[in-house]
């Protein structure tokens, strides 16, 4: 089955609104809660299907326009059923200047003999902001299907100003890879990834160095600034729900930090604009003083000229000069 999802978020005043959306069965996109509960837009992507089946193709397109803010949620775990040919999901995201897009889906759970390929291509303007996550489980662990899937290939490309800044390429083939060894899953069953691309990435990295100072008993994690404007956090654990909650909390931290920085910059811009009219008012006053000085010089010149003419004529001339000075005042 070929399924298509399109989302178009635009800013109107202080609010971000869903300007255009389309979807077909089994998928549906609706508002997550009240439409105007927040200034940003919150949507949830739902599916009436029990999961992704053999031969399925899903195309997702998300457009976040200038200064728009969008949070996209998923309904539940994404289940990959047994397959012979495989399924594919293609996601294309465009985030314009000043926009913020946050997407942290529930974990992908591959069943035994499943084959899946997901390709995510994300294009950001220079001042756009991305908060992107994914969680890949080893399978239905409690059903004895850990690493029983055939193939799972996840590709994520992030472009900033038409330049590739991050490329995450994960090819998982349990039949030919030692997942219990080092540099693979080792003893864990779930892997979580969070990507933050933003003009504020370097500042957030400094904050994370102070916040994330201790490890957890339930899972382990690491983070790095993988580019001038990009941060990646990767965590390994044994419980999908716990990793999802932690990744969502980290994503919310990124969101609040980004919004705070944008509001701070906007306040500084408004303060500068408020100061500009004062400077403009001072300029006409200086011009007015210059005009007065010129007229004073002219008046003096007329007074000197009056000395060279008869007394009566000089008195008339001086009266005219005084009259002009009174009018000016």
mmCIF file of C-alpha atoms in Angstrom:
data_model
loop_
_atom_site.group_PDB
_atom_site.id
_atom_site.type_symbol
_atom_site.label_atom_id
_atom_site.label_comp_id
_atom_site.label_asym_id
_atom_site.label_seq_id
_atom_site.Cartn_x
_atom_site.Cartn_y
_atom_site.Cartn_z
ATOM 1 C CA UNK A 1 0.000 0.000 0.000
ATOM 2 C CA UNK A 2 1.220 3.487 -0.866
ATOM 3 C CA UNK A 3 0.455 6.012 1.869
ATOM 4 C CA UNK A 4 1.074 9.756 1.782
ATOM 5 C CA UNK A 5 1.171 12.320 4.574
ATOM 6 C CA UNK A 6 1.682 16.057 3.957
ATOM 7 C CA UNK A 7 1.836 18.772 6.602
ATOM 8 C CA UNK A 8 2.157 22.520 6.041
ATOM 9 C CA UNK A 9 2.653 24.712 9.141
ATOM 10 C CA UNK A 10 2.655 28.518 8.860
ATOM 11 C CA UNK A 11 2.969 31.377 11.316
ATOM 12 C CA UNK A 12 0.129 33.895 11.651
ATOM 13 C CA UNK A 13 0.783 36.538 14.253
ATOM 14 C CA UNK A 14 1.759 34.787 17.462
ATOM 15 C CA UNK A 15 0.219 31.441 16.438
ATOM 16 C CA UNK A 16 1.414 28.610 14.221
ATOM 17 C CA UNK A 17 -1.482 27.128 12.243
ATOM 18 C CA UNK A 18 -2.019 24.027 10.149
ATOM 19 C CA UNK A 19 -2.519 25.636 6.750
ATOM 20 C CA UNK A 20 -2.622 22.482 4.685
ATOM 21 C CA UNK A 21 -2.551 18.745 5.312
ATOM 22 C CA UNK A 22 -3.458 15.621 3.438
ATOM 23 C CA UNK A 23 -3.251 11.916 4.240
ATOM 24 C CA UNK A 24 -4.750 8.647 3.142
ATOM 25 C CA UNK A 25 -5.576 5.371 4.838
ATOM 26 C CA UNK A 26 -4.460 3.982 7.152
ATOM 27 C CA UNK A 27 -2.843 7.220 8.353
ATOM 28 C CA UNK A 28 -4.404 10.333 9.816
ATOM 29 C CA UNK A 29 -3.015 13.629 11.147
ATOM 30 C CA UNK A 30 -5.013 15.565 13.756
ATOM 31 C CA UNK A 31 -4.414 18.278 16.334
ATOM 32 C CA UNK A 32 -2.902 17.004 19.560
ATOM 33 C CA UNK A 33 -5.244 18.594 22.091
ATOM 34 C CA UNK A 34 -6.837 22.024 21.663
ATOM 35 C CA UNK A 35 -5.900 23.902 18.476
ATOM 36 C CA UNK A 36 -5.067 27.165 20.253
ATOM 37 C CA UNK A 37 -3.859 25.798 23.588
ATOM 38 C CA UNK A 38 -0.305 26.797 22.642
ATOM 39 C CA UNK A 39 1.187 29.390 20.347
ATOM 40 C CA UNK A 40 3.065 26.581 18.602
ATOM 41 C CA UNK A 41 1.337 23.810 16.634
ATOM 42 C CA UNK A 42 1.017 20.265 18.008
ATOM 43 C CA UNK A 43 -0.050 17.415 15.723
ATOM 44 C CA UNK A 44 -0.264 13.655 16.187
ATOM 45 C CA UNK A 45 0.178 11.098 13.423
ATOM 46 C CA UNK A 46 -2.186 8.151 13.869
ATOM 47 C CA UNK A 47 -2.669 4.857 12.054
ATOM 48 C CA UNK A 48 -5.553 2.393 11.983
ATOM 49 C CA UNK A 49 -3.190 -0.356 10.796
ATOM 50 C CA UNK A 50 -1.570 -2.823 13.251
ATOM 51 C CA UNK A 51 1.794 -1.872 11.762
ATOM 52 C CA UNK A 52 3.859 -1.699 8.593
ATOM 53 C CA UNK A 53 3.284 -4.632 6.272
ATOM 54 C CA UNK A 54 5.205 -6.212 3.410
ATOM 55 C CA UNK A 55 5.226 -3.962 0.335
ATOM 56 C CA UNK A 56 4.123 -0.820 2.187
ATOM 57 C CA UNK A 57 5.490 2.537 1.028
ATOM 58 C CA UNK A 58 5.037 5.614 3.187
ATOM 59 C CA UNK A 59 5.858 9.129 1.947
ATOM 60 C CA UNK A 60 5.892 11.902 4.563
ATOM 61 C CA UNK A 61 6.361 15.577 3.697
ATOM 62 C CA UNK A 62 6.613 18.295 6.344
ATOM 63 C CA UNK A 63 6.965 22.032 5.626
ATOM 64 C CA UNK A 64 7.612 24.442 8.490
ATOM 65 C CA UNK A 65 7.514 28.009 7.199
ATOM 66 C CA UNK A 66 9.321 31.093 8.507
ATOM 67 C CA UNK A 67 9.181 31.461 12.315
ATOM 68 C CA UNK A 68 6.602 28.635 12.583
ATOM 69 C CA UNK A 69 6.915 26.124 15.442
ATOM 70 C CA UNK A 70 5.729 22.541 15.050
ATOM 71 C CA UNK A 71 5.740 19.510 17.337
ATOM 72 C CA UNK A 72 4.780 16.237 15.656
ATOM 73 C CA UNK A 73 3.932 13.188 17.767
ATOM 74 C CA UNK A 74 3.249 9.529 16.996
ATOM 75 C CA UNK A 75 0.454 7.402 18.409
ATOM 76 C CA UNK A 76 2.351 4.263 19.427
ATOM 77 C CA UNK A 77 5.256 1.951 18.674
ATOM 78 C CA UNK A 78 5.887 1.378 14.953
ATOM 79 C CA UNK A 79 5.637 -2.388 14.396
ATOM 80 C CA UNK A 80 7.352 -4.019 11.422
ATOM 81 C CA UNK A 81 5.598 -7.285 10.555
ATOM 82 C CA UNK A 82 7.240 -10.319 8.890
ATOM 83 C CA UNK A 83 8.068 -9.628 5.246
ATOM 84 C CA UNK A 84 9.418 -11.159 2.071
ATOM 85 C CA UNK A 85 10.058 -8.067 -0.086
ATOM 86 C CA UNK A 86 10.257 -5.368 2.578
ATOM 87 C CA UNK A 87 8.772 -1.940 3.239
ATOM 88 C CA UNK A 88 10.091 1.600 2.858
ATOM 89 C CA UNK A 89 9.390 4.974 4.451
ATOM 90 C CA UNK A 90 10.585 8.232 2.874
ATOM 91 C CA UNK A 91 10.477 11.496 4.832
ATOM 92 C CA UNK A 92 11.228 14.939 3.421
ATOM 93 C CA UNK A 93 11.349 17.939 5.760
ATOM 94 C CA UNK A 94 11.761 21.658 4.961
ATOM 95 C CA UNK A 95 12.273 24.147 7.805
ATOM 96 C CA UNK A 96 12.511 27.823 6.881
ATOM 97 C CA UNK A 97 14.193 30.772 8.611
ATOM 98 C CA UNK A 98 13.479 30.943 12.347
ATOM 99 C CA UNK A 99 11.288 27.821 12.276
ATOM 100 C CA UNK A 100 11.435 25.037 14.876
ATOM 101 C CA UNK A 101 10.523 21.426 14.131
ATOM 102 C CA UNK A 102 10.470 18.738 16.829
ATOM 103 C CA UNK A 103 9.811 15.081 16.020
ATOM 104 C CA UNK A 104 10.596 12.257 18.437
ATOM 105 C CA UNK A 105 8.597 9.144 17.457
ATOM 106 C CA UNK A 106 7.905 6.014 19.463
ATOM 107 C CA UNK A 107 10.387 3.143 19.008
ATOM 108 C CA UNK A 108 10.514 1.024 15.860
ATOM 109 C CA UNK A 109 9.944 -2.644 16.757
ATOM 110 C CA UNK A 110 10.988 -5.092 14.014
ATOM 111 C CA UNK A 111 9.333 -8.523 14.152
ATOM 112 C CA UNK A 112 11.165 -11.680 13.076
ATOM 113 C CA UNK A 113 11.941 -11.746 9.311
ATOM 114 C CA UNK A 114 11.033 -8.076 8.798
ATOM 115 C CA UNK A 115 12.788 -5.919 6.192
ATOM 116 C CA UNK A 116 12.596 -2.146 6.430
ATOM 117 C CA UNK A 117 14.321 0.906 4.961
ATOM 118 C CA UNK A 118 13.750 4.468 6.120
ATOM 119 C CA UNK A 119 15.249 7.506 4.402
ATOM 120 C CA UNK A 120 14.995 10.916 6.062
ATOM 121 C CA UNK A 121 16.097 14.021 4.153
ATOM 122 C CA UNK A 122 15.916 17.265 6.094
ATOM 123 C CA UNK A 123 16.632 20.717 4.625
ATOM 124 C CA UNK A 124 17.115 23.666 6.967
ATOM 125 C CA UNK A 125 17.609 27.357 6.319
ATOM 126 C CA UNK A 126 20.625 28.956 8.003
ATOM 127 C CA UNK A 127 18.608 30.086 11.046
ATOM 128 C CA UNK A 128 16.212 27.108 11.226
ATOM 129 C CA UNK A 129 16.062 24.701 14.178
ATOM 130 C CA UNK A 130 15.648 20.912 14.196
ATOM 131 C CA UNK A 131 14.983 18.518 17.084
ATOM 132 C CA UNK A 132 14.879 15.005 15.639
ATOM 133 C CA UNK A 133 14.895 11.601 17.311
ATOM 134 C CA UNK A 134 14.525 7.896 16.674
ATOM 135 C CA UNK A 135 14.603 4.705 18.721
ATOM 136 C CA UNK A 136 15.355 1.289 17.240
ATOM 137 C CA UNK A 137 14.495 -1.827 19.229
ATOM 138 C CA UNK A 138 16.062 -5.224 18.650
ATOM 139 C CA UNK A 139 12.613 -6.749 18.230
ATOM 140 C CA UNK A 140 9.913 -8.244 20.449
ATOM 141 C CA UNK A 141 12.347 -9.000 23.237
ATOM 142 C CA UNK A 142 9.880 -10.678 25.592
ATOM 143 C CA UNK A 143 8.662 -12.910 22.759
ATOM 144 C CA UNK A 144 12.166 -14.208 22.108
ATOM 145 C CA UNK A 145 12.552 -12.233 18.852
ATOM 146 C CA UNK A 146 15.508 -10.071 19.764
ATOM 147 C CA UNK A 147 17.611 -9.483 16.620
ATOM 148 C CA UNK A 148 15.522 -11.892 14.584
ATOM 149 C CA UNK A 149 14.680 -9.381 11.848
ATOM 150 C CA UNK A 150 16.308 -9.726 8.432
ATOM 151 C CA UNK A 151 17.411 -6.190 7.648
ATOM 152 C CA UNK A 152 16.857 -2.654 8.918
ATOM 153 C CA UNK A 153 18.470 0.295 7.148
ATOM 154 C CA UNK A 154 18.043 3.823 8.526
ATOM 155 C CA UNK A 155 19.467 6.858 6.683
ATOM 156 C CA UNK A 156 19.181 10.432 7.960
ATOM 157 C CA UNK A 157 20.646 13.379 6.048
ATOM 158 C CA UNK A 158 20.478 16.911 7.422
ATOM 159 C CA UNK A 159 21.285 19.869 5.167
ATOM 160 C CA UNK A 160 21.783 23.381 6.491
ATOM 161 C CA UNK A 161 21.841 26.125 3.889
ATOM 162 C CA UNK A 162 22.188 23.461 1.143
ATOM 163 C CA UNK A 163 25.267 22.005 2.858
ATOM 164 C CA UNK A 164 25.257 18.485 4.305
ATOM 165 C CA UNK A 165 26.027 18.862 8.027
ATOM 166 C CA UNK A 166 25.006 15.452 9.368
ATOM 167 C CA UNK A 167 24.743 11.976 7.834
ATOM 168 C CA UNK A 168 23.600 9.099 10.070
ATOM 169 C CA UNK A 169 23.697 5.765 8.207
ATOM 170 C CA UNK A 170 22.761 2.626 10.144
ATOM 171 C CA UNK A 171 22.582 -0.774 8.472
ATOM 172 C CA UNK A 172 21.505 -3.581 10.779
ATOM 173 C CA UNK A 173 21.708 -7.185 9.539
ATOM 174 C CA UNK A 174 21.652 -9.637 12.451
ATOM 175 C CA UNK A 175 22.498 -12.555 10.149
ATOM 176 C CA UNK A 176 25.946 -11.131 9.393
ATOM 177 C CA UNK A 177 26.740 -8.737 12.268
ATOM 178 C CA UNK A 178 27.794 -9.601 15.863
ATOM 179 C CA UNK A 179 25.297 -7.471 17.773
ATOM 180 C CA UNK A 180 26.474 -8.685 21.169
ATOM 181 C CA UNK A 181 30.033 -7.441 20.585
ATOM 182 C CA UNK A 182 31.603 -4.038 21.158
ATOM 183 C CA UNK A 183 30.635 -1.180 18.775
ATOM 184 C CA UNK A 184 27.244 -2.825 18.227
ATOM 185 C CA UNK A 185 24.397 -3.188 20.752
ATOM 186 C CA UNK A 186 26.620 -5.122 23.191
ATOM 187 C CA UNK A 187 24.272 -6.216 26.019
ATOM 188 C CA UNK A 188 21.513 -3.724 25.205
ATOM 189 C CA UNK A 189 18.322 -4.171 23.175
ATOM 190 C CA UNK A 190 17.361 -0.571 22.317
ATOM 191 C CA UNK A 191 19.208 2.358 20.768
ATOM 192 C CA UNK A 192 18.003 5.975 20.921
ATOM 193 C CA UNK A 193 19.305 8.950 18.944
ATOM 194 C CA UNK A 194 18.582 12.663 19.318
ATOM 195 C CA UNK A 195 19.792 15.217 16.768
ATOM 196 C CA UNK A 196 19.761 18.960 17.455
ATOM 197 C CA UNK A 197 20.719 21.295 14.611
ATOM 198 C CA UNK A 198 20.454 24.980 15.413
ATOM 199 C CA UNK A 199 22.407 28.269 15.515
ATOM 200 C CA UNK A 200 22.347 27.757 19.307
ATOM 201 C CA UNK A 201 23.904 24.261 19.262
ATOM 202 C CA UNK A 202 27.288 25.344 20.641
ATOM 203 C CA UNK A 203 25.626 27.180 23.547
ATOM 204 C CA UNK A 204 23.425 24.181 24.329
ATOM 205 C CA UNK A 205 26.471 21.888 24.275
ATOM 206 C CA UNK A 206 27.989 24.024 27.044
ATOM 207 C CA UNK A 207 24.781 23.647 29.070
ATOM 208 C CA UNK A 208 24.686 19.872 28.523
ATOM 209 C CA UNK A 209 28.271 19.584 29.765
ATOM 210 C CA UNK A 210 26.992 20.837 33.131
ATOM 211 C CA UNK A 211 23.598 19.078 33.161
ATOM 212 C CA UNK A 212 24.506 15.583 31.928
ATOM 213 C CA UNK A 213 27.302 14.838 34.379
ATOM 214 C CA UNK A 214 26.209 11.396 35.632
ATOM 215 C CA UNK A 215 25.090 8.141 34.022
ATOM 216 C CA UNK A 216 21.910 6.197 34.772
ATOM 217 C CA UNK A 217 21.730 2.605 35.974
ATOM 218 C CA UNK A 218 19.008 1.703 33.445
ATOM 219 C CA UNK A 219 20.857 2.918 30.347
ATOM 220 C CA UNK A 220 24.013 4.614 29.164
ATOM 221 C CA UNK A 221 24.464 7.591 26.860
ATOM 222 C CA UNK A 222 26.936 9.932 25.267
ATOM 223 C CA UNK A 223 26.722 13.207 23.364
ATOM 224 C CA UNK A 224 28.930 15.261 21.113
ATOM 225 C CA UNK A 225 28.948 18.408 19.032
ATOM 226 C CA UNK A 226 29.309 16.760 15.647
ATOM 227 C CA UNK A 227 29.401 20.048 13.718
ATOM 228 C CA UNK A 228 29.477 23.822 14.281
ATOM 229 C CA UNK A 229 25.664 23.826 14.563
ATOM 230 C CA UNK A 230 24.832 20.196 15.358
ATOM 231 C CA UNK A 231 24.660 18.020 18.478
ATOM 232 C CA UNK A 232 23.998 14.283 18.617
ATOM 233 C CA UNK A 233 22.970 12.311 21.704
ATOM 234 C CA UNK A 234 22.979 8.510 21.568
ATOM 235 C CA UNK A 235 21.721 6.223 24.323
ATOM 236 C CA UNK A 236 21.572 2.450 24.796
ATOM 237 C CA UNK A 237 19.135 0.648 27.082
ATOM 238 C CA UNK A 238 16.798 -2.282 27.595
ATOM 239 C CA UNK A 239 13.405 -0.569 27.823
ATOM 240 C CA UNK A 240 11.832 1.279 24.934
ATOM 241 C CA UNK A 241 9.359 3.250 27.046
ATOM 242 C CA UNK A 242 12.055 4.507 29.399
ATOM 243 C CA UNK A 243 14.274 5.615 26.522
ATOM 244 C CA UNK A 244 11.326 7.272 24.807
ATOM 245 C CA UNK A 245 10.449 9.240 27.952
ATOM 246 C CA UNK A 246 14.068 10.299 28.465
ATOM 247 C CA UNK A 247 14.538 11.273 24.815
ATOM 248 C CA UNK A 248 11.279 13.255 24.902
ATOM 249 C CA UNK A 249 12.492 15.103 28.009
ATOM 250 C CA UNK A 250 15.803 15.906 26.305
ATOM 251 C CA UNK A 251 13.922 17.067 23.206
ATOM 252 C CA UNK A 252 11.754 19.347 25.340
ATOM 253 C CA UNK A 253 14.906 20.787 26.908
ATOM 254 C CA UNK A 254 16.197 21.590 23.408
ATOM 255 C CA UNK A 255 12.831 23.121 22.515
ATOM 256 C CA UNK A 256 12.661 25.405 25.558
ATOM 257 C CA UNK A 257 16.280 26.467 25.105
ATOM 258 C CA UNK A 258 15.637 27.374 21.446
ATOM 259 C CA UNK A 259 12.461 29.325 22.206
ATOM 260 C CA UNK A 260 14.231 31.178 25.035
ATOM 261 C CA UNK A 261 17.106 32.185 22.749
ATOM 262 C CA UNK A 262 14.727 33.344 20.015
ATOM 263 C CA UNK A 263 12.678 35.432 22.458
ATOM 264 C CA UNK A 264 15.878 36.905 23.872
ATOM 265 C CA UNK A 265 17.032 37.947 20.398
ATOM 266 C CA UNK A 266 13.587 39.379 19.594
ATOM 267 C CA UNK A 267 13.625 41.463 22.799
ATOM 268 C CA UNK A 268 17.062 42.847 21.898
ATOM 269 C CA UNK A 269 15.860 43.689 18.381
ATOM 270 C CA UNK A 270 12.783 45.502 19.709
ATOM 271 C CA UNK A 271 14.941 47.458 22.157
ATOM 272 C CA UNK A 272 17.208 48.580 19.292
ATOM 273 C CA UNK A 273 14.209 49.587 17.178
ATOM 274 C CA UNK A 274 12.747 51.553 20.091
ATOM 275 C CA UNK A 275 16.026 53.447 20.463
ATOM 276 C CA UNK A 276 16.197 54.433 16.778
ATOM 277 C CA UNK A 277 13.287 56.982 16.810
ATOM 278 C CA UNK A 278 15.026 58.911 19.633
ATOM 279 C CA UNK A 279 18.091 59.287 17.465
ATOM 280 C CA UNK A 280 15.899 60.409 14.556
ATOM 281 C CA UNK A 281 14.205 63.044 16.761
ATOM 282 C CA UNK A 282 17.574 64.374 17.863
ATOM 283 C CA UNK A 283 18.648 64.818 14.230
ATOM 284 C CA UNK A 284 15.856 67.286 13.248
ATOM 285 C CA UNK A 285 16.609 69.332 16.375
ATOM 286 C CA UNK A 286 20.234 69.650 15.255
ATOM 287 C CA UNK A 287 19.044 70.695 11.792
ATOM 288 C CA UNK A 288 16.753 73.287 13.340
ATOM 289 C CA UNK A 289 19.645 74.761 15.312
ATOM 290 C CA UNK A 290 21.697 74.904 12.106
ATOM 291 C CA UNK A 291 18.894 76.808 10.348
ATOM 292 C CA UNK A 292 18.674 79.258 13.242
ATOM 293 C CA UNK A 293 22.441 79.816 13.118
ATOM 294 C CA UNK A 294 22.261 80.488 9.380
ATOM 295 C CA UNK A 295 19.460 82.990 9.854
ATOM 296 C CA UNK A 296 21.349 84.669 12.653
ATOM 297 C CA UNK A 297 24.325 85.050 10.315
ATOM 298 C CA UNK A 298 21.965 86.430 7.664
ATOM 299 C CA UNK A 299 20.506 88.875 10.179
ATOM 300 C CA UNK A 300 23.971 90.059 11.167
ATOM 301 C CA UNK A 301 24.822 90.521 7.507
ATOM 302 C CA UNK A 302 21.722 92.629 7.038
ATOM 303 C CA UNK A 303 22.592 94.707 10.092
ATOM 304 C CA UNK A 304 26.069 95.418 8.686
ATOM 305 C CA UNK A 305 24.503 96.332 5.377
ATOM 306 C CA UNK A 306 22.182 98.727 7.149
ATOM 307 C CA UNK A 307 25.154 100.754 8.400
ATOM 308 C CA UNK A 308 26.068 101.710 4.834
ATOM 309 C CA UNK A 309 22.643 103.227 4.026
ATOM 310 C CA UNK A 310 20.839 106.266 5.403
ATOM 311 C CA UNK A 311 19.566 106.155 8.983
ATOM 312 C CA UNK A 312 15.876 106.017 8.077
ATOM 313 C CA UNK A 313 16.406 103.203 5.619
ATOM 314 C CA UNK A 314 18.572 101.404 8.146
ATOM 315 C CA UNK A 315 15.815 101.582 10.752
ATOM 316 C CA UNK A 316 13.332 100.089 8.293
ATOM 317 C CA UNK A 317 15.757 97.282 7.457
ATOM 318 C CA UNK A 318 16.367 96.521 11.136
ATOM 319 C CA UNK A 319 12.631 96.437 11.809
ATOM 320 C CA UNK A 320 12.259 93.856 9.043
ATOM 321 C CA UNK A 321 15.066 91.730 10.534
ATOM 322 C CA UNK A 322 13.482 91.894 14.010
ATOM 323 C CA UNK A 323 10.083 90.983 12.556
ATOM 324 C CA UNK A 324 11.597 87.920 10.856
ATOM 325 C CA UNK A 325 13.283 86.898 14.124
ATOM 326 C CA UNK A 326 9.961 87.168 16.023
ATOM 327 C CA UNK A 327 8.211 85.059 13.388
ATOM 328 C CA UNK A 328 10.922 82.393 13.601
ATOM 329 C CA UNK A 329 10.535 82.144 17.385
#
